Short mmCIF file of N, CA, C and O in Angstrom, two decimals:
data_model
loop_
_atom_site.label_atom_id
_atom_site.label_comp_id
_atom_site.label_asym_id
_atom_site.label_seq_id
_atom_site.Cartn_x
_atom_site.Cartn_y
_atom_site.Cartn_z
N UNK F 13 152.55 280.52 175.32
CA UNK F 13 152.40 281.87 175.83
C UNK F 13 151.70 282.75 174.78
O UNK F 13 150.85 283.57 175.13
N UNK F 14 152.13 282.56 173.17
CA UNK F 14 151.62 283.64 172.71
C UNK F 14 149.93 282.65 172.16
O UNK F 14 149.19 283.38 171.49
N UNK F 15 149.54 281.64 172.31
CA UNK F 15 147.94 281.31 172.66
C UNK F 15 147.16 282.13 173.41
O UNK F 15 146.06 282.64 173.16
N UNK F 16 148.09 282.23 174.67
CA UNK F 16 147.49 282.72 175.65
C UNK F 16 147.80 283.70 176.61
O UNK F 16 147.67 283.67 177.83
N UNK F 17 148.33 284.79 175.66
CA UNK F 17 148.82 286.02 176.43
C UNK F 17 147.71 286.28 177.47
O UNK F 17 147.89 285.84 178.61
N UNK F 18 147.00 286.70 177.30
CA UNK F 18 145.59 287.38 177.73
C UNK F 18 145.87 286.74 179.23
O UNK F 18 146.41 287.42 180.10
N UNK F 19 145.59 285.79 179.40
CA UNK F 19 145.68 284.94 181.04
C UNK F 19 147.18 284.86 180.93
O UNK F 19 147.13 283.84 180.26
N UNK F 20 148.21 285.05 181.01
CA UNK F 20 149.70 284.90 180.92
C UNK F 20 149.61 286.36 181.46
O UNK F 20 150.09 286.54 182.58
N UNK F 21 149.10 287.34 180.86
CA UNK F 21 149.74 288.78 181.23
C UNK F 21 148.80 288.95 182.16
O UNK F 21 148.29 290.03 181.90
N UNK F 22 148.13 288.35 183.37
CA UNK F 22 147.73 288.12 184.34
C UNK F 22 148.34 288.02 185.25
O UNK F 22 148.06 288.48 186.35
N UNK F 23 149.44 287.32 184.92
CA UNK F 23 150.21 286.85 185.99
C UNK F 23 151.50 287.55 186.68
O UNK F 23 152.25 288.36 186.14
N UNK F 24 151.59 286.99 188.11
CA UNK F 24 152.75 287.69 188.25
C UNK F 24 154.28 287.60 187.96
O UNK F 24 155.29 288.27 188.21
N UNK F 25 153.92 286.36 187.27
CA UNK F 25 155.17 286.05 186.23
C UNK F 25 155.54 287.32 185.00
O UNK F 25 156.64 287.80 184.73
N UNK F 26 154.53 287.54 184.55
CA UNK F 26 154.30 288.55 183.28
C UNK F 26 155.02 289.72 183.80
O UNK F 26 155.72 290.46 183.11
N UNK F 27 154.81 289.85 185.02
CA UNK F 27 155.22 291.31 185.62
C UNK F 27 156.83 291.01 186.12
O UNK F 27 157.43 291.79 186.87
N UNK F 28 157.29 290.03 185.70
CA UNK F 28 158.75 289.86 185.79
C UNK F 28 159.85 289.61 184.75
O UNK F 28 161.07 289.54 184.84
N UNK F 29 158.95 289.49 183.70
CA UNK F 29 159.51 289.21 182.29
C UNK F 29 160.55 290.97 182.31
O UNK F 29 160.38 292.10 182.76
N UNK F 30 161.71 290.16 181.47
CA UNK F 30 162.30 291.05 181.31
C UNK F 30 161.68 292.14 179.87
O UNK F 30 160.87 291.69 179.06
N UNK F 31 162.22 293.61 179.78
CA UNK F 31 162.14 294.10 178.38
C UNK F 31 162.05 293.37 177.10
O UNK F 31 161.29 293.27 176.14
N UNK F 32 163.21 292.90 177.53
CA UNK F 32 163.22 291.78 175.80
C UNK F 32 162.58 290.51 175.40
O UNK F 32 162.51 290.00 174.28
N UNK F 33 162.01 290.02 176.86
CA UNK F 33 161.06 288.96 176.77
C UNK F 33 159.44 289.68 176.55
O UNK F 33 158.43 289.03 176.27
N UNK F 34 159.50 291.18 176.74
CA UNK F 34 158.31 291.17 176.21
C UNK F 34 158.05 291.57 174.93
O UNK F 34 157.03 291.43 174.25
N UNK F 35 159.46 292.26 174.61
CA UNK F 35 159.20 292.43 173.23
C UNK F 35 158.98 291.69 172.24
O UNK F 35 158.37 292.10 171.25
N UNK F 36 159.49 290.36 172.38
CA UNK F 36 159.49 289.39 172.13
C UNK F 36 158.08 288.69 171.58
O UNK F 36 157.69 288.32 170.47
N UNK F 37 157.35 288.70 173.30
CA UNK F 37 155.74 288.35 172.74
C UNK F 37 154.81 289.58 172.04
O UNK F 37 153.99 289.34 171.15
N UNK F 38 155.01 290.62 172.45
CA UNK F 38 154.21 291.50 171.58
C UNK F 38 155.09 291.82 170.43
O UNK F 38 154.71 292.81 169.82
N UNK F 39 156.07 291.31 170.01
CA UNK F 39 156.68 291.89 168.23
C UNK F 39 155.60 290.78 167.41
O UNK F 39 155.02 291.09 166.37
N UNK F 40 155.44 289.23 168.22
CA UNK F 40 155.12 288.27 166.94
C UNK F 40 153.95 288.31 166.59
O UNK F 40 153.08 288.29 167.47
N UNK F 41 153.60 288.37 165.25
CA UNK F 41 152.51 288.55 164.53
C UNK F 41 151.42 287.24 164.52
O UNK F 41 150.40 287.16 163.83
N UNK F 42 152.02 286.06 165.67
CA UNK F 42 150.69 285.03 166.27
C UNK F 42 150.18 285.31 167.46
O UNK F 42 149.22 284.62 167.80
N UNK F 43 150.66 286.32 168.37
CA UNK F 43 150.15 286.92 169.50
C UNK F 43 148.68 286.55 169.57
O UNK F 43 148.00 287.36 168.94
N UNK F 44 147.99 285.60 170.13
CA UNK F 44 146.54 285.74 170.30
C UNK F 44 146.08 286.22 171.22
O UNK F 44 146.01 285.77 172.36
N UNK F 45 145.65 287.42 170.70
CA UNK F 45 145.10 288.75 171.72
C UNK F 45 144.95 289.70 171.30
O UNK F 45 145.88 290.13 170.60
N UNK F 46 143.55 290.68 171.50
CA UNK F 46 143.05 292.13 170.97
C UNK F 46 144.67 293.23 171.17
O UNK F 46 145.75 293.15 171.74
N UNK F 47 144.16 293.88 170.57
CA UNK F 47 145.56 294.80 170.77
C UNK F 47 145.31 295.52 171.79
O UNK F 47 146.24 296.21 172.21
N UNK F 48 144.12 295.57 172.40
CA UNK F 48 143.28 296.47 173.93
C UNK F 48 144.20 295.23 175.09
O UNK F 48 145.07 295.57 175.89
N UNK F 49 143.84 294.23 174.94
CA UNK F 49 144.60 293.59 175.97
C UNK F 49 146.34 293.45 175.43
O UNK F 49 146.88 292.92 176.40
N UNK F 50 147.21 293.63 174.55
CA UNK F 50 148.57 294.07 174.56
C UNK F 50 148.85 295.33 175.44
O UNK F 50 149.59 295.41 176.42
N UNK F 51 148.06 296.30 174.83
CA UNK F 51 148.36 297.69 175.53
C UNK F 51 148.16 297.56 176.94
O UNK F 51 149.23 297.81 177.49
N UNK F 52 147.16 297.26 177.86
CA UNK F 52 147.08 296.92 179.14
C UNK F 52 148.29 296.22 179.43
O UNK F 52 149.19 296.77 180.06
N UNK F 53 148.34 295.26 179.08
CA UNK F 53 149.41 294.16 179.15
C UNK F 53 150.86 294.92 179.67
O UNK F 53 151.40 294.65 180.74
N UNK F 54 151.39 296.01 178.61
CA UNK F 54 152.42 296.59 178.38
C UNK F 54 152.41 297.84 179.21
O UNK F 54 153.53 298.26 179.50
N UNK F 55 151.21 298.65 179.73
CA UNK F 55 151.11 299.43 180.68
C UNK F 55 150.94 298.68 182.48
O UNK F 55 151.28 299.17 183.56
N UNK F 56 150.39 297.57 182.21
CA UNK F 56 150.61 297.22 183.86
C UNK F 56 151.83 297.08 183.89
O UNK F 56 152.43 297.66 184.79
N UNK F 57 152.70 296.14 182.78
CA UNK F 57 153.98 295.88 183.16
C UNK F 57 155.14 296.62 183.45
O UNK F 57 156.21 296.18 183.88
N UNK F 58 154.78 298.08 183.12
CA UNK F 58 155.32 299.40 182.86
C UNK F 58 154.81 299.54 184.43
O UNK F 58 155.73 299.62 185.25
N UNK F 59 153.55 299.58 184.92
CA UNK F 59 153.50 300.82 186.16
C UNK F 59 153.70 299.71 187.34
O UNK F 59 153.32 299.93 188.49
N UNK F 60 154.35 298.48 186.95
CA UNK F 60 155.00 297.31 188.13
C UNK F 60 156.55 297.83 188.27
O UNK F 60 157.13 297.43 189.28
N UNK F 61 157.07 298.44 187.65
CA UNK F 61 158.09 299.19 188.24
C UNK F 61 158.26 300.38 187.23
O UNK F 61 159.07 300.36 186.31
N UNK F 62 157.27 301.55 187.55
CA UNK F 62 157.34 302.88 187.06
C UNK F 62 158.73 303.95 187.03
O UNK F 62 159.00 304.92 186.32
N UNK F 63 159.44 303.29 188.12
CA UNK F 63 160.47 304.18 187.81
C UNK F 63 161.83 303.63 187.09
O UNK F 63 162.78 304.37 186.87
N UNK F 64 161.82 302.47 186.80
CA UNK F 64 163.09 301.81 185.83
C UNK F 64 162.73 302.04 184.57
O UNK F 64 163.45 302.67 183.80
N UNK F 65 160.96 301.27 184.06
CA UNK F 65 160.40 300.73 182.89
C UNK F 65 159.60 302.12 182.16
O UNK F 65 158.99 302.09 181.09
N UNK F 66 159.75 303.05 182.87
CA UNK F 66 158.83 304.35 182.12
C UNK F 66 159.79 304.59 180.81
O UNK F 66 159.22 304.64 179.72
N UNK F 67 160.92 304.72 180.84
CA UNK F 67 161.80 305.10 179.92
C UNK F 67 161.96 303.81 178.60
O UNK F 67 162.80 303.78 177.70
N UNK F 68 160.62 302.60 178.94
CA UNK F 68 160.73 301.53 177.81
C UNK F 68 159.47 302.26 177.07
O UNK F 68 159.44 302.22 175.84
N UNK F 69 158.66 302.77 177.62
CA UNK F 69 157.17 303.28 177.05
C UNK F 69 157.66 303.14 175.38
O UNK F 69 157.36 302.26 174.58
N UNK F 70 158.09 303.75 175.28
CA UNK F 70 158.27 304.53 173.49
C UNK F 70 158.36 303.22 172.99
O UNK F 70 157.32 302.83 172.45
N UNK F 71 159.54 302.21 173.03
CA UNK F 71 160.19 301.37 172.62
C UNK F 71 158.57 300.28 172.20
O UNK F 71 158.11 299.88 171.13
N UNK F 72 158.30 300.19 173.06
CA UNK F 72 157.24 298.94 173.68
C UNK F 72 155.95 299.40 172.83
O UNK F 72 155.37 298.43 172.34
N UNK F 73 155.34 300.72 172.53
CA UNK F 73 154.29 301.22 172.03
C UNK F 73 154.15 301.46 171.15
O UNK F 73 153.18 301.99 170.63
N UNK F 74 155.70 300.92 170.46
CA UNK F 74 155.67 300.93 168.92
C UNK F 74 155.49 299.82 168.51
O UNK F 74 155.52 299.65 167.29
N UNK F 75 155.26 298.86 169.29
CA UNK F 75 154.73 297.73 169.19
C UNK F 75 153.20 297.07 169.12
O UNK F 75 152.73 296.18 168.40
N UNK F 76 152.63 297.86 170.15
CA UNK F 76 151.31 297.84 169.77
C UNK F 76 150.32 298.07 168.64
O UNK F 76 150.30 299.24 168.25
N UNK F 77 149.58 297.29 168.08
CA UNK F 77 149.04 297.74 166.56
C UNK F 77 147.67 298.63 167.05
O UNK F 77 146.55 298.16 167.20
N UNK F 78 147.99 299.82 167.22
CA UNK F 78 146.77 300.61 167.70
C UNK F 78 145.75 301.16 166.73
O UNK F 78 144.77 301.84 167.04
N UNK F 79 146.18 300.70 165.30
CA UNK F 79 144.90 301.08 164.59
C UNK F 79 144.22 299.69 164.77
O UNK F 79 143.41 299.62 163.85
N UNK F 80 144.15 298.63 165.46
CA UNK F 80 143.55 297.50 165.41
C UNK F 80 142.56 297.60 166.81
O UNK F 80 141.78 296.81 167.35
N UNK F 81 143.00 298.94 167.10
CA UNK F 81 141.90 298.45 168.58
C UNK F 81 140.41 299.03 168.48
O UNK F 81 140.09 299.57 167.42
N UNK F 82 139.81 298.98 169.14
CA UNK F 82 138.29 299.29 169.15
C UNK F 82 138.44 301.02 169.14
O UNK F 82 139.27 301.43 169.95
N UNK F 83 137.85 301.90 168.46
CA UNK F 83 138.16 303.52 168.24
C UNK F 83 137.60 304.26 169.93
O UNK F 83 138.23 305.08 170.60
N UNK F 84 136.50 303.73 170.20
CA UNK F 84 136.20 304.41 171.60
C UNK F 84 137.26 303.56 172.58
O UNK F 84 137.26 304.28 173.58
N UNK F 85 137.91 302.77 172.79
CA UNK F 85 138.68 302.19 173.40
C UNK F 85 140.13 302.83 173.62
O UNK F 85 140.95 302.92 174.53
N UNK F 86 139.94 303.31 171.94
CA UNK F 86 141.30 303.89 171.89
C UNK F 86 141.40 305.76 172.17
O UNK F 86 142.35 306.47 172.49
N UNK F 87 140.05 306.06 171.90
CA UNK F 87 139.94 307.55 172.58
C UNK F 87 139.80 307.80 173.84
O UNK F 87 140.20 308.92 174.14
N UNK F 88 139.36 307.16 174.74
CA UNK F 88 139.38 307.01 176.00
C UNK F 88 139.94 306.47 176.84
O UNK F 88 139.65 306.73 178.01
N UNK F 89 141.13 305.34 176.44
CA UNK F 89 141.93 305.21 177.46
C UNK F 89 143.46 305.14 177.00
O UNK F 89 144.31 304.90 177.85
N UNK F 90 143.93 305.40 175.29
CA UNK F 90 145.18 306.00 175.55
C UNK F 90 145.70 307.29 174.68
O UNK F 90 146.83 307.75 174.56
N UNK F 91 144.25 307.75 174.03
CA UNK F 91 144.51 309.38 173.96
C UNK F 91 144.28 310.32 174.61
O UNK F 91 144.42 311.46 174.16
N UNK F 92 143.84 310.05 175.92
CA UNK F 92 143.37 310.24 177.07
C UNK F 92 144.65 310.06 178.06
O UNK F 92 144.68 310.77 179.07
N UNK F 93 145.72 309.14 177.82
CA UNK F 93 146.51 308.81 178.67
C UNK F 93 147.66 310.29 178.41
O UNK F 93 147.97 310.70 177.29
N UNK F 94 148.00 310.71 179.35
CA UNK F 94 149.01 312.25 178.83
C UNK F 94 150.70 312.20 178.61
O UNK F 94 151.54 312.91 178.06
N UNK F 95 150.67 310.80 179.49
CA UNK F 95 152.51 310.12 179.38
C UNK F 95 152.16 309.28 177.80
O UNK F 95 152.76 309.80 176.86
N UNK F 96 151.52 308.38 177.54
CA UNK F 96 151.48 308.03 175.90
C UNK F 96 151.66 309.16 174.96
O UNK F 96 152.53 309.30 174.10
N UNK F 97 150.22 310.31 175.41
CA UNK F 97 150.71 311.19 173.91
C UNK F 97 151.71 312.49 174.35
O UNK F 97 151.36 313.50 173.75
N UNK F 98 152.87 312.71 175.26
CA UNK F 98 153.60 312.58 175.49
C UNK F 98 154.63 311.91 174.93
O UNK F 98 155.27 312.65 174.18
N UNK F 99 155.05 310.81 174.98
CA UNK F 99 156.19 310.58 174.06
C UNK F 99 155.67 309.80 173.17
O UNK F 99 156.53 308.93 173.04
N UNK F 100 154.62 309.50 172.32
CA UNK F 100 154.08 308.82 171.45
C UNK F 100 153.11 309.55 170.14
O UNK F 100 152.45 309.02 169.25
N UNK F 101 153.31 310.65 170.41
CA UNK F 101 152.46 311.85 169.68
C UNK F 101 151.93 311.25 168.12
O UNK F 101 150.81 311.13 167.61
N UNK F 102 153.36 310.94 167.64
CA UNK F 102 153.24 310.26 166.12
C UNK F 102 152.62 309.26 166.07
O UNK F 102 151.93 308.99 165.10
N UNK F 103 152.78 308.16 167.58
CA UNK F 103 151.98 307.47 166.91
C UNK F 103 150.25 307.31 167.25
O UNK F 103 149.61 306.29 166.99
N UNK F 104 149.78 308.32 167.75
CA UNK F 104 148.17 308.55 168.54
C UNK F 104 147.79 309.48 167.03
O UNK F 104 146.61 309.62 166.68
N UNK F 105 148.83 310.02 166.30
CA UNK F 105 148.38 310.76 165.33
C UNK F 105 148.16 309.44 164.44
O UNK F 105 146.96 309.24 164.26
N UNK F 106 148.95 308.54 163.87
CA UNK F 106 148.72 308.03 163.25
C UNK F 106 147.78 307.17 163.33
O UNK F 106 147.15 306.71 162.38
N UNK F 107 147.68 306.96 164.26
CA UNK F 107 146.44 305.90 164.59
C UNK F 107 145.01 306.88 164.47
O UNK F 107 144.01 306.32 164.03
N UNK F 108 144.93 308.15 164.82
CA UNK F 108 143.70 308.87 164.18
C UNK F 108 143.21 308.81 163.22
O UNK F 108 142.01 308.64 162.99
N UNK F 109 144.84 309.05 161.87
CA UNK F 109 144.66 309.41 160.59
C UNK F 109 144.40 307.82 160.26
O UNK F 109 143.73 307.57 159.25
N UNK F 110 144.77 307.03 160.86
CA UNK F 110 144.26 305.14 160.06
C UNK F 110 142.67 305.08 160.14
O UNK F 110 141.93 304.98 159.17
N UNK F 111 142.31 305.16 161.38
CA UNK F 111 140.72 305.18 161.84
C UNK F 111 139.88 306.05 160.73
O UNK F 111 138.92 305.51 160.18
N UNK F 112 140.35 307.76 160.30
CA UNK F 112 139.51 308.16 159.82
C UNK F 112 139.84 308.03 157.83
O UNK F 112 139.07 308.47 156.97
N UNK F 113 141.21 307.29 157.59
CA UNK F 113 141.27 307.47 156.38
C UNK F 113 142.29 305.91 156.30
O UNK F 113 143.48 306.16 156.43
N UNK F 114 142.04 304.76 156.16
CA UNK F 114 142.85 303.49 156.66
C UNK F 114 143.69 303.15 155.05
O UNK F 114 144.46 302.18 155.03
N UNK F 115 143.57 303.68 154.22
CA UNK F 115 144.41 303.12 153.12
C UNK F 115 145.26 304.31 152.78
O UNK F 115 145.75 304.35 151.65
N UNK F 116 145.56 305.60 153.89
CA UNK F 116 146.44 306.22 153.12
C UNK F 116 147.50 306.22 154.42
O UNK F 116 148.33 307.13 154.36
N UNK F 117 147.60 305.39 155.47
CA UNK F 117 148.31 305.13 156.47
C UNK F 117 149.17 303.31 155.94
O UNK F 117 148.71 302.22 155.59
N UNK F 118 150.52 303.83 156.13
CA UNK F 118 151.52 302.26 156.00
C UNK F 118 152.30 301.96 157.10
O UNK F 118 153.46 302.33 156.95
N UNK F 119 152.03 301.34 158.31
CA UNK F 119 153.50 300.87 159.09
C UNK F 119 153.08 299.37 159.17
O UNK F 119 152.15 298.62 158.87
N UNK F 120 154.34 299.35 159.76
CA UNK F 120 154.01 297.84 160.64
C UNK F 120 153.48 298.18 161.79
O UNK F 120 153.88 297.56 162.78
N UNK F 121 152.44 299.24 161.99
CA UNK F 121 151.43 298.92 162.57
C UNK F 121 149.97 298.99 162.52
O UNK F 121 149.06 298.94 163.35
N UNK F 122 150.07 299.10 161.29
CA UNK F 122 148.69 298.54 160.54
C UNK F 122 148.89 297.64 159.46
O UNK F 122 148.52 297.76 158.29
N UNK F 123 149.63 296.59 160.07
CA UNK F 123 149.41 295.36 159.75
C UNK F 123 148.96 294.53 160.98
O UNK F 123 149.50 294.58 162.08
N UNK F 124 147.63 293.57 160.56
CA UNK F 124 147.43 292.85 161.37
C UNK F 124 148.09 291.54 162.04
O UNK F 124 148.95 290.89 161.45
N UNK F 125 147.84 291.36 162.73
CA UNK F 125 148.44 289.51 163.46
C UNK F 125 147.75 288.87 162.80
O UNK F 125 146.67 289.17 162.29
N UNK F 126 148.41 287.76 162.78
CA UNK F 126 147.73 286.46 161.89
C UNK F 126 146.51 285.72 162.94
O UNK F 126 145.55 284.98 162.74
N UNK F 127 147.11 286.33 164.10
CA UNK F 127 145.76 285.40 164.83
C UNK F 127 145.31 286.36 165.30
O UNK F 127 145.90 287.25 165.91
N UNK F 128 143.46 286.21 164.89
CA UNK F 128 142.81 287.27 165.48
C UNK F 128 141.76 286.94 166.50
O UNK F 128 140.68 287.54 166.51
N UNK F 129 142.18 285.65 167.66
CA UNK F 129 141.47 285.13 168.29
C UNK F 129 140.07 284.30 168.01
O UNK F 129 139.56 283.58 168.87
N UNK F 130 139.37 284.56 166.37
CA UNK F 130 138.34 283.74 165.48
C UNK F 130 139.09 283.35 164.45
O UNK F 130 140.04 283.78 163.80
N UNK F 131 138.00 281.84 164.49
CA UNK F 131 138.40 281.05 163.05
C UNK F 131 137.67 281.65 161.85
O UNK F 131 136.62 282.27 161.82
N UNK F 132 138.20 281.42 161.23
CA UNK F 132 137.34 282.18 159.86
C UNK F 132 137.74 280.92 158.57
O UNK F 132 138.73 280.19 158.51
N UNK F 133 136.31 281.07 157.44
CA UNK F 133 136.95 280.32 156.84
C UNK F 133 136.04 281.04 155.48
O UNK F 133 135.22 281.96 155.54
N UNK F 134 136.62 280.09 154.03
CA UNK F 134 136.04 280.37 153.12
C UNK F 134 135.40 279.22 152.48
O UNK F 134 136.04 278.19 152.27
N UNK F 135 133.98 279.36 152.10
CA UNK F 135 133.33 278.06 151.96
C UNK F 135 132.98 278.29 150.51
O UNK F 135 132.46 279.39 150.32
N UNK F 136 133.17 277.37 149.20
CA UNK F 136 132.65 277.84 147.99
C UNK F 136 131.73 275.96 147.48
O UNK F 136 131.99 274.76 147.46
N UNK F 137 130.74 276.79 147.21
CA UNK F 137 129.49 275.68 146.64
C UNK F 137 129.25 275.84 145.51
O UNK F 137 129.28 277.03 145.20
N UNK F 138 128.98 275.04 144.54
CA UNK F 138 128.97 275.47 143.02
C UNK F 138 129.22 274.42 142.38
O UNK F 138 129.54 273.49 143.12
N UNK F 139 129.22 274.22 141.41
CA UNK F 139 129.85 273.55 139.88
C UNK F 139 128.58 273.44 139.02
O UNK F 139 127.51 273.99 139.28
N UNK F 140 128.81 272.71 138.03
CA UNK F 140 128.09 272.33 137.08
C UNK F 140 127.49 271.07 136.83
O UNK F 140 127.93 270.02 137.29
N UNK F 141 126.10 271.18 135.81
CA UNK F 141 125.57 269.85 135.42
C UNK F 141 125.82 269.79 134.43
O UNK F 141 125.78 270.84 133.80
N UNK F 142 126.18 268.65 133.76
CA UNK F 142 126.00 268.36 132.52
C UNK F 142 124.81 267.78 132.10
O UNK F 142 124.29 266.92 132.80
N UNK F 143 124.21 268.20 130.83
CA UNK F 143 123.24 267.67 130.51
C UNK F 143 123.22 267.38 128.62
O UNK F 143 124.04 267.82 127.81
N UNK F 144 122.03 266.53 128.34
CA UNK F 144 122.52 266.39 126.60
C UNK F 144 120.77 266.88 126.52
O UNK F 144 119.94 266.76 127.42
N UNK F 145 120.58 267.46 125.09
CA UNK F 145 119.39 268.00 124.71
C UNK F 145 119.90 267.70 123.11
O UNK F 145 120.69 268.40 122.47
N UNK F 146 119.11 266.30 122.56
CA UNK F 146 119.12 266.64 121.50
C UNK F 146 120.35 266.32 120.75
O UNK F 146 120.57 266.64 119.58
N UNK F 147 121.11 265.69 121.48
CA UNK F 147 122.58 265.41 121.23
C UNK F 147 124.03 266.33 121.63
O UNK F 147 125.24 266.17 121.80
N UNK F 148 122.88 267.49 121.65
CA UNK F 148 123.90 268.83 121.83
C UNK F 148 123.72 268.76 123.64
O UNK F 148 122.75 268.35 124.28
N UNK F 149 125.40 269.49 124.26
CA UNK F 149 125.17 269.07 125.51
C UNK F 149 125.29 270.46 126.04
O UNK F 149 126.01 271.31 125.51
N UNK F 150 124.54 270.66 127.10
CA UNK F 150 124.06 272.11 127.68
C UNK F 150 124.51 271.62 129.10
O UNK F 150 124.40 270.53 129.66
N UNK F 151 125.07 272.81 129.48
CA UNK F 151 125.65 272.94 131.00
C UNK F 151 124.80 273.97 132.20
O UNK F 151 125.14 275.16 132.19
N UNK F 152 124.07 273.67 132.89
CA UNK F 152 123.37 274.60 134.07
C UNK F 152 124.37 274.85 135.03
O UNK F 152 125.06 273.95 135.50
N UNK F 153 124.47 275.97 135.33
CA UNK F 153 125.31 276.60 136.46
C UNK F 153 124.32 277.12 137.45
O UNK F 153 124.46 278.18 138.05
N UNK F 154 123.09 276.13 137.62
CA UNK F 154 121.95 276.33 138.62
C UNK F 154 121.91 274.96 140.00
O UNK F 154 121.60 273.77 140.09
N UNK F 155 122.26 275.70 140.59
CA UNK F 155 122.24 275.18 142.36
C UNK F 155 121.32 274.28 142.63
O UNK F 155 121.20 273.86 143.78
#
């Protein structure tokens, strides 16, 4: 499930998960999925029964890592939203102040997930030749 939230929170299974089963997949930090598709995720599942699950909003949106989402993504569809900044004020502020100043903002929600849907890697090429000149031995650090 958390491979493949993205097609999982598709379903109409997703929309039956209880509160704590979703907190569940959006608390863990292998969630593979943009934080644009969590937030959807957590608002359809919210307006599949609007009048029990409105009162999880807060709980659930502190979950979302919203300085991780795309900035026009995030100005237009949930600072824009009036029930989010509504009971979420602190955190649409904070997510402003991350976007325009990102090292003087700390939660656990600007920390990223470990999976960010790409592989990434680090590749290092290099070493040395040895060589003798003369008896004396000289080292090139040339490629």
């Amino acid at each position: 499930v958390l491979k493949e939230f993205a097609a999982v929170s598709k379903t109409p299974e997703f929309l039956c998960l209880t509160k704590d089963q979703l907190v569940t997949l959006i608390l863990s930090d292998d969630l593979n999925a943009s934080e644009e598709t969590v937030y959807n995720a957590v608002m359809t599942w919210i307006n599949h029964d609007t009048r029990r699950r409105k009162r999880e909003m807060r709980e659930l949106m502190e979950l979302v890592r919203f300085p991780f989402m795309d900035k026009l993504f995030f100005l237009k569809t949930v600072h824009s939203n009036e029930a989010i900044c509504k009971c979420c004020q602190d955190i649409v502020t904070e997510t402003l102040t991350y976007q325009a100043f990102p090292e003087d903002v700390r939660s656990p929600r600007t920390c990223p997930r470990r999976v960010s849907g790409s592989d990434e890697a680090i590749v290092v090429i290099g070493g040395t030749k040895k060589r003798s000149i003369d008896g004396d031995e000289v080292f090139s650090n040339s490629i």
